PDB file of C-alpha atoms in Angstrom:
ATOM      1  CA  GLY S   1      -0.876  10.927  25.493  1.00 37.00           C
ATOM      2  CA  VAL S   2      -0.496  13.944  27.778  1.00 37.00           C
ATOM      3  CA  ALA S   3      -3.880  15.419  26.829  1.00 49.00           C
ATOM      4  CA  SER S   4      -5.833  12.204  27.506  1.00 51.00           C
ATOM      5  CA  ASP S   5      -3.921  11.623  30.753  1.00 61.00           C
ATOM      6  CA  SER S   6      -4.763  15.168  31.787  1.00 88.00           C
ATOM      7  CA  ILE S   7      -8.491  14.632  31.091  1.00 89.00           C
ATOM      8  CA  GLU S   8      -8.476  11.319  32.965  1.00 90.00           C
ATOM      9  CA  TYR S   9      -6.731  13.008  35.892  1.00 92.00           C
ATOM     10  CA  LYS S  10      -9.292  15.826  35.902  1.00 93.00           C
ATOM     11  CA  GLN S  11     -12.150  13.309  35.790  1.00 93.00           C
ATOM     12  CA  LYS S  12     -10.740  11.451  38.789  1.00 94.00           C
ATOM     13  CA  CYS S  13     -10.312  14.727  40.714  1.00 95.00           C
ATOM     14  CA  PHE S  14     -13.869  15.881  39.957  1.00 95.00           C
ATOM     15  CA  GLU S  15     -15.314  12.452  40.817  1.00 95.00           C
ATOM     16  CA  ARG S  16     -13.380  12.422  44.101  1.00 96.00           C
ATOM     17  CA  ALA S  17     -14.654  15.928  44.891  1.00 96.00           C
ATOM     18  CA  LEU S  18     -18.247  14.765  44.266  1.00 96.00           C
ATOM     19  CA  GLN S  19     -17.730  11.809  46.608  1.00 96.00           C
ATOM     20  CA  ILE S  20     -16.599  14.204  49.347  1.00 97.00           C
ATOM     21  CA  HIS S  21     -19.546  16.533  48.714  1.00 97.00           C
ATOM     22  CA  ASP S  22     -21.917  13.571  48.849  1.00 95.00           C
ATOM     23  CA  LYS S  23     -20.361  12.213  52.051  1.00 96.00           C
ATOM     24  CA  LEU S  24     -20.642  15.615  53.749  1.00 95.00           C
ATOM     25  CA  SER S  25     -24.135  16.222  52.276  1.00 96.00           C
ATOM     26  CA  ILE S  26     -22.871  19.340  50.497  1.00 96.00           C
ATOM     27  CA  GLU S  27     -24.959  20.647  47.601  1.00 96.00           C
ATOM     28  CA  ASN S  28     -23.820  24.100  46.569  1.00 97.00           C
ATOM     29  CA  GLU S  29     -22.564  26.121  43.601  1.00 97.00           C
ATOM     30  CA  THR S  30     -19.247  24.261  43.632  1.00 96.00           C
ATOM     31  CA  THR S  31     -21.104  20.921  43.419  1.00 97.00           C
ATOM     32  CA  ALA S  32     -22.945  22.196  40.339  1.00 97.00           C
ATOM     33  CA  ASN S  33     -19.680  23.472  38.815  1.00 96.00           C
ATOM     34  CA  ILE S  34     -18.111  20.025  39.318  1.00 96.00           C
ATOM     35  CA  TYR S  35     -21.018  18.300  37.536  1.00 97.00           C
ATOM     36  CA  SER S  36     -20.751  20.845  34.709  1.00 97.00           C
ATOM     37  CA  ASN S  37     -16.999  20.319  34.323  1.00 95.00           C
ATOM     38  CA  LEU S  38     -17.439  16.543  34.356  1.00 96.00           C
ATOM     39  CA  GLY S  39     -20.045  16.837  31.608  1.00 97.00           C
ATOM     40  CA  VAL S  40     -17.858  19.055  29.442  1.00 95.00           C
ATOM     41  CA  ILE S  41     -14.803  16.759  29.546  1.00 95.00           C
ATOM     42  CA  SER S  42     -16.694  13.448  29.221  1.00 94.00           C
ATOM     43  CA  ASN S  43     -16.284  11.483  25.968  1.00 92.00           C
ATOM     44  CA  ASP S  44     -19.466   9.535  26.689  1.00 94.00           C
ATOM     45  CA  LYS S  45     -22.481  11.513  25.387  1.00 95.00           C
ATOM     46  CA  ARG S  46     -24.905   9.781  27.754  1.00 96.00           C
ATOM     47  CA  LYS S  47     -22.748  10.486  30.815  1.00 96.00           C
ATOM     48  CA  ALA S  48     -22.039  14.025  29.612  1.00 97.00           C
ATOM     49  CA  ARG S  49     -25.757  14.762  29.276  1.00 97.00           C
ATOM     50  CA  ALA S  50     -26.499  13.310  32.726  1.00 97.00           C
ATOM     51  CA  HIS S  51     -23.777  15.417  34.385  1.00 97.00           C
ATOM     52  CA  LEU S  52     -24.770  18.611  32.563  1.00 98.00           C
ATOM     53  CA  GLU S  53     -28.474  18.157  33.347  1.00 98.00           C
ATOM     54  CA  LYS S  54     -27.619  17.560  37.011  1.00 98.00           C
ATOM     55  CA  ALA S  55     -25.500  20.721  37.029  1.00 98.00           C
ATOM     56  CA  LEU S  56     -28.316  22.816  35.528  1.00 98.00           C
ATOM     57  CA  GLU S  57     -30.843  21.290  37.923  1.00 98.00           C
ATOM     58  CA  LEU S  58     -28.642  22.369  40.857  1.00 98.00           C
ATOM     59  CA  TYR S  59     -28.022  25.863  39.459  1.00 97.00           C
ATOM     60  CA  LYS S  60     -31.784  26.342  39.129  1.00 97.00           C
ATOM     61  CA  LYS S  61     -32.434  24.989  42.632  1.00 97.00           C
ATOM     62  CA  LEU S  62     -29.757  27.292  44.100  1.00 97.00           C
ATOM     63  CA  GLY S  63     -30.790  30.303  41.988  1.00 96.00           C
ATOM     64  CA  VAL S  64     -27.267  30.561  40.601  1.00 95.00           C
ATOM     65  CA  GLN S  65     -26.204  31.886  37.199  1.00 95.00           C
ATOM     66  CA  ASN S  66     -22.482  31.980  36.526  1.00 96.00           C
ATOM     67  CA  ALA S  67     -20.143  31.468  33.563  1.00 96.00           C
ATOM     68  CA  VAL S  68     -20.103  27.719  34.212  1.00 96.00           C
ATOM     69  CA  THR S  69     -23.918  27.676  33.953  1.00 97.00           C
ATOM     70  CA  ALA S  70     -23.528  29.030  30.419  1.00 98.00           C
ATOM     71  CA  ILE S  71     -20.903  26.390  29.649  1.00 97.00           C
ATOM     72  CA  ALA S  72     -23.305  23.674  30.893  1.00 98.00           C
ATOM     73  CA  HIS S  73     -26.030  24.921  28.523  1.00 98.00           C
ATOM     74  CA  TYR S  74     -23.494  25.052  25.689  1.00 98.00           C
ATOM     75  CA  GLY S  75     -22.290  21.527  26.514  1.00 97.00           C
ATOM     76  CA  LEU S  76     -25.859  20.220  26.364  1.00 97.00           C
ATOM     77  CA  GLY S  77     -26.204  21.813  22.946  1.00 98.00           C
ATOM     78  CA  LEU S  78     -23.075  20.026  21.758  1.00 97.00           C
ATOM     79  CA  VAL S  79     -24.140  16.556  22.943  1.00 97.00           C
ATOM     80  CA  SER S  80     -27.710  16.832  21.663  1.00 96.00           C
ATOM     81  CA  ASP S  81     -28.681  15.012  18.467  1.00 95.00           C
ATOM     82  CA  ASN S  82     -31.659  17.337  18.059  1.00 96.00           C
ATOM     83  CA  VAL S  83     -30.952  20.601  16.190  1.00 96.00           C
ATOM     84  CA  GLU S  84     -33.778  22.525  17.880  1.00 97.00           C
ATOM     85  CA  GLU S  85     -32.577  21.475  21.340  1.00 97.00           C
ATOM     86  CA  SER S  86     -28.985  22.377  20.451  1.00 97.00           C
ATOM     87  CA  VAL S  87     -29.961  25.871  19.268  1.00 97.00           C
ATOM     88  CA  ASP S  88     -32.176  26.343  22.343  1.00 98.00           C
ATOM     89  CA  GLN S  89     -29.326  25.403  24.700  1.00 98.00           C
ATOM     90  CA  TYR S  90     -26.837  27.629  22.840  1.00 98.00           C
ATOM     91  CA  ARG S  91     -29.274  30.546  23.134  1.00 98.00           C
ATOM     92  CA  ARG S  92     -29.742  29.851  26.849  1.00 98.00           C
ATOM     93  CA  ALA S  93     -25.962  29.993  27.190  1.00 98.00           C
ATOM     94  CA  LEU S  94     -25.975  33.383  25.438  1.00 98.00           C
ATOM     95  CA  ASP S  95     -28.747  34.614  27.770  1.00 98.00           C
ATOM     96  CA  VAL S  96     -26.542  33.764  30.753  1.00 98.00           C
ATOM     97  CA  TYR S  97     -23.509  35.509  29.230  1.00 98.00           C
ATOM     98  CA  LYS S  98     -25.659  38.598  28.529  1.00 97.00           C
ATOM     99  CA  SER S  99     -26.994  38.643  32.105  1.00 97.00           C
ATOM    100  CA  LEU S 100     -23.386  38.511  33.356  1.00 97.00           C
ATOM    101  CA  GLY S 101     -22.246  41.192  30.902  1.00 97.00           C
ATOM    102  CA  VAL S 102     -19.760  38.736  29.388  1.00 96.00           C
ATOM    103  CA  GLU S 103     -18.558  38.878  25.770  1.00 97.00           C
ATOM    104  CA  ASN S 104     -15.540  36.598  25.517  1.00 97.00           C
ATOM    105  CA  GLU S 105     -14.139  33.747  23.435  1.00 97.00           C
ATOM    106  CA  ASN S 106     -16.838  31.345  24.679  1.00 97.00           C
ATOM    107  CA  THR S 107     -19.576  33.819  23.724  1.00 98.00           C
ATOM    108  CA  GLY S 108     -18.142  34.032  20.204  1.00 98.00           C
ATOM    109  CA  ASN S 109     -17.869  30.234  19.986  1.00 98.00           C
ATOM    110  CA  THR S 110     -21.541  29.984  20.985  1.00 98.00           C
ATOM    111  CA  TYR S 111     -22.649  32.339  18.208  1.00 98.00           C
ATOM    112  CA  ALA S 112     -20.546  30.292  15.753  1.00 98.00           C
ATOM    113  CA  SER S 113     -22.203  27.070  16.924  1.00 98.00           C
ATOM    114  CA  ILE S 114     -25.672  28.582  16.446  1.00 98.00           C
ATOM    115  CA  GLY S 115     -24.657  29.570  12.917  1.00 97.00           C
ATOM    116  CA  MET S 116     -23.523  26.009  12.202  1.00 97.00           C
ATOM    117  CA  ALA S 117     -26.800  24.542  13.497  1.00 96.00           C
ATOM    118  CA  LEU S 118     -29.245  26.861  11.698  1.00 95.00           C
ATOM    119  CA  GLU S 119     -30.619  26.270   8.204  1.00 91.00           C
ATOM    120  CA  ALA S 120     -31.613  29.780   7.005  1.00 90.00           C
ATOM    121  CA  GLU S 121     -28.615  31.490   5.370  1.00 90.00           C
ATOM    122  CA  GLU S 122     -29.495  34.960   6.622  1.00 92.00           C
ATOM    123  CA  GLU S 123     -29.685  33.750  10.228  1.00 95.00           C
ATOM    124  CA  LYS S 124     -26.506  31.718   9.794  1.00 96.00           C
ATOM    125  CA  ALA S 125     -24.629  34.739   8.453  1.00 97.00           C
ATOM    126  CA  SER S 126     -25.745  37.080  11.257  1.00 97.00           C
ATOM    127  CA  ASN S 127     -24.507  34.610  13.900  1.00 98.00           C
ATOM    128  CA  PHE S 128     -21.179  34.066  12.133  1.00 98.00           C
ATOM    129  CA  GLU S 129     -20.762  37.848  11.851  1.00 98.00           C
ATOM    130  CA  LYS S 130     -21.408  38.215  15.590  1.00 98.00           C
ATOM    131  CA  ALA S 131     -18.913  35.427  16.329  1.00 98.00           C
ATOM    132  CA  VAL S 132     -16.054  37.038  14.376  1.00 98.00           C
ATOM    133  CA  GLU S 133     -16.931  40.485  15.756  1.00 98.00           C
ATOM    134  CA  ILE S 134     -16.595  39.222  19.359  1.00 98.00           C
ATOM    135  CA  HIS S 135     -13.455  37.224  18.588  1.00 98.00           C
ATOM    136  CA  GLU S 136     -11.798  40.204  16.888  1.00 97.00           C
ATOM    137  CA  LYS S 137     -12.712  42.417  19.854  1.00 97.00           C
ATOM    138  CA  ASN S 138     -11.091  39.881  22.216  1.00 97.00           C
ATOM    139  CA  GLY S 139      -8.046  39.195  20.016  1.00 97.00           C
ATOM    140  CA  VAL S 140      -9.161  35.592  19.479  1.00 97.00           C
ATOM    141  CA  ALA S 141      -8.390  33.562  16.358  1.00 97.00           C
ATOM    142  CA  ASN S 142      -9.446  29.947  16.945  1.00 97.00           C
ATOM    143  CA  PHE S 143     -11.062  27.110  14.976  1.00 97.00           C
ATOM    144  CA  TYR S 144     -14.526  28.663  15.500  1.00 97.00           C
ATOM    145  CA  THR S 145     -13.295  31.993  14.103  1.00 98.00           C
ATOM    146  CA  ALA S 146     -11.913  30.281  11.009  1.00 98.00           C
ATOM    147  CA  ASN S 147     -15.122  28.259  10.560  1.00 98.00           C
ATOM    148  CA  SER S 148     -17.175  31.448  10.871  1.00 98.00           C
ATOM    149  CA  TYR S 149     -15.143  33.219   8.172  1.00 98.00           C
ATOM    150  CA  MET S 150     -15.368  30.145   5.937  1.00 98.00           C
ATOM    151  CA  ASN S 151     -19.149  29.986   6.355  1.00 97.00           C
ATOM    152  CA  LEU S 152     -19.510  33.731   5.770  1.00 98.00           C
ATOM    153  CA  GLY S 153     -17.704  33.116   2.481  1.00 98.00           C
ATOM    154  CA  ILE S 154     -20.155  30.329   1.632  1.00 96.00           C
ATOM    155  CA  CYS S 155     -23.146  32.541   2.533  1.00 95.00           C
ATOM    156  CA  SER S 156     -21.945  35.571   0.558  1.00 96.00           C
ATOM    157  CA  ASN S 157     -23.031  36.177  -3.038  1.00 94.00           C
ATOM    158  CA  GLU S 158     -20.256  38.687  -3.764  1.00 96.00           C
ATOM    159  CA  LYS S 159     -17.011  37.343  -5.221  1.00 96.00           C
ATOM    160  CA  ASP S 160     -14.744  39.915  -3.510  1.00 97.00           C
ATOM    161  CA  LYS S 161     -16.348  39.325  -0.116  1.00 97.00           C
ATOM    162  CA  LYS S 162     -16.155  35.559  -0.594  1.00 97.00           C
ATOM    163  CA  GLN S 163     -12.455  35.810  -1.382  1.00 97.00           C
ATOM    164  CA  ASP S 164     -11.812  38.062   1.606  1.00 98.00           C
ATOM    165  CA  TYR S 165     -13.653  35.758   4.023  1.00 98.00           C
ATOM    166  CA  TYR S 166     -11.971  32.627   2.647  1.00 98.00           C
ATOM    167  CA  MET S 167      -8.509  34.189   2.921  1.00 98.00           C
ATOM    168  CA  LYS S 168      -9.179  35.245   6.516  1.00 98.00           C
ATOM    169  CA  ALA S 169     -10.328  31.692   7.270  1.00 98.00           C
ATOM    170  CA  LEU S 170      -7.268  30.201   5.579  1.00 97.00           C
ATOM    171  CA  ASN S 171      -4.851  32.443   7.493  1.00 97.00           C
ATOM    172  CA  ILE S 172      -6.356  31.250  10.789  1.00 98.00           C
ATOM    173  CA  TYR S 173      -6.445  27.582   9.759  1.00 97.00           C
ATOM    174  CA  LYS S 174      -2.710  27.898   8.957  1.00 96.00           C
ATOM    175  CA  THR S 175      -2.067  28.690  12.618  1.00 97.00           C
ATOM    176  CA  VAL S 176      -4.608  26.379  14.325  1.00 96.00           C
ATOM    177  CA  ASP S 177      -4.857  23.354  11.993  1.00 95.00           C
ATOM    178  CA  PRO S 178      -3.357  23.801   8.504  1.00 94.00           C
ATOM    179  CA  GLU S 179      -4.199  20.281   7.319  1.00 94.00           C
ATOM    180  CA  CYS S 180      -7.816  19.959   8.445  1.00 96.00           C
ATOM    181  CA  GLU S 181     -10.711  19.111   6.149  1.00 96.00           C
ATOM    182  CA  ASN S 182     -12.114  22.656   6.370  1.00 97.00           C
ATOM    183  CA  ALA S 183      -8.804  24.127   5.194  1.00 97.00           C
ATOM    184  CA  ALA S 184      -9.043  21.870   2.127  1.00 97.00           C
ATOM    185  CA  LEU S 185     -12.631  23.039   1.552  1.00 97.00           C
ATOM    186  CA  VAL S 186     -11.540  26.692   1.703  1.00 98.00           C
ATOM    187  CA  HIS S 187      -8.788  26.042  -0.851  1.00 97.00           C
ATOM    188  CA  TYR S 188     -11.326  24.287  -3.083  1.00 97.00           C
ATOM    189  CA  ASN S 189     -13.820  27.164  -2.766  1.00 97.00           C
ATOM    190  CA  LEU S 190     -11.062  29.683  -3.507  1.00 98.00           C
ATOM    191  CA  GLY S 191     -10.164  27.606  -6.562  1.00 97.00           C
ATOM    192  CA  ILE S 192     -13.729  27.941  -7.856  1.00 97.00           C
ATOM    193  CA  ILE S 193     -13.718  31.754  -7.689  1.00 97.00           C
ATOM    194  CA  SER S 194     -10.048  32.407  -8.522  1.00 96.00           C
ATOM    195  CA  ASP S 195      -8.371  32.988 -11.873  1.00 93.00           C
ATOM    196  CA  THR S 196      -5.531  30.834 -13.243  1.00 88.00           C
ATOM    197  CA  PRO S 197      -2.837  30.194 -11.926  1.00 91.00           C
ATOM    198  CA  SER S 198      -4.241  30.798  -8.401  1.00 95.00           C
ATOM    199  CA  LYS S 199      -7.146  28.476  -9.237  1.00 96.00           C
ATOM    200  CA  ILE S 200      -4.761  25.556  -9.921  1.00 96.00           C
ATOM    201  CA  ASN S 201      -2.668  26.290  -6.828  1.00 97.00           C
ATOM    202  CA  HIS S 202      -5.725  26.207  -4.557  1.00 97.00           C
ATOM    203  CA  TYR S 203      -7.008  22.973  -6.108  1.00 97.00           C
ATOM    204  CA  LYS S 204      -3.547  21.404  -5.643  1.00 97.00           C
ATOM    205  CA  ALA S 205      -3.456  22.556  -2.009  1.00 97.00           C
ATOM    206  CA  ALA S 206      -6.915  21.055  -1.404  1.00 97.00           C
ATOM    207  CA  LEU S 207      -5.859  17.725  -2.964  1.00 97.00           C
ATOM    208  CA  SER S 208      -2.629  17.704  -0.959  1.00 96.00           C
ATOM    209  CA  ILE S 209      -4.553  18.060   2.322  1.00 97.00           C
ATOM    210  CA  HIS S 210      -7.047  15.354   1.286  1.00 94.00           C
ATOM    211  CA  ASP S 211      -4.177  12.990   0.423  1.00 95.00           C
ATOM    212  CA  LYS S 212      -2.554  13.679   3.802  1.00 93.00           C
ATOM    213  CA  LEU S 213      -5.837  13.122   5.661  1.00 92.00           C
ATOM    214  CA  LYS S 214      -6.399   9.873   3.757  1.00 88.00           C
ATOM    215  CA  LEU S 215      -2.948   8.639   4.754  1.00 63.00           C
ATOM    216  CA  ASP S 216      -3.512   9.690   8.374  1.00 71.00           C
ATOM    217  CA  ASN S 217      -6.840   7.828   8.486  1.00 70.00           C
ATOM    218  CA  GLU S 218      -5.264   4.701   7.000  1.00 69.00           C
ATOM    219  CA  THR S 219      -2.566   4.625   9.683  1.00 56.00           C
ATOM    220  CA  LYS S 220      -5.048   4.969  12.562  1.00 56.00           C
TER     221      LYS S 220
END
């Protein structure tokens, strides 16, 4: 497909750039950025980790902190199988964004990822709240925003707030991925707290998405 071809093309370009840097004995901020970008787009977790660690090693050696440094930390958090390491890397990414005075879509995504990784509900909720606050400020409504609203609904103990968060999540899922598993979960959760006939409609919508996902998985 176009997307995979595009990633393969980018990988080849970055790898070629590294070869040139190596041949000319260049080791600068651009070299580190290339390693970081290679790590982010790699589908191989082992290779991704190696590239991202190399990028961060170079940034440290050069005394450089830029937006791509934050992305490298975030990428390491994503590929880690250890929750504590993931949260640590996400927080390091946030530290870089704060030092740069940056509050953008990536910053919001990072807060959302911390919320997903943490266990304590209060901590989860505060990170999801920060994520949606930053996304709203930047006019962003992506998968992370929807997930944050969904999880705020799960964390809340108030029916009205739950409903409000779930509806906000659902409205975003409708635009970014209307037939994803999380959209089905939101419909199901809305079914639990809704009155008839809304209850039945949400349960039907959840089942419809599950049926579609089952069919999609069977054809793959």
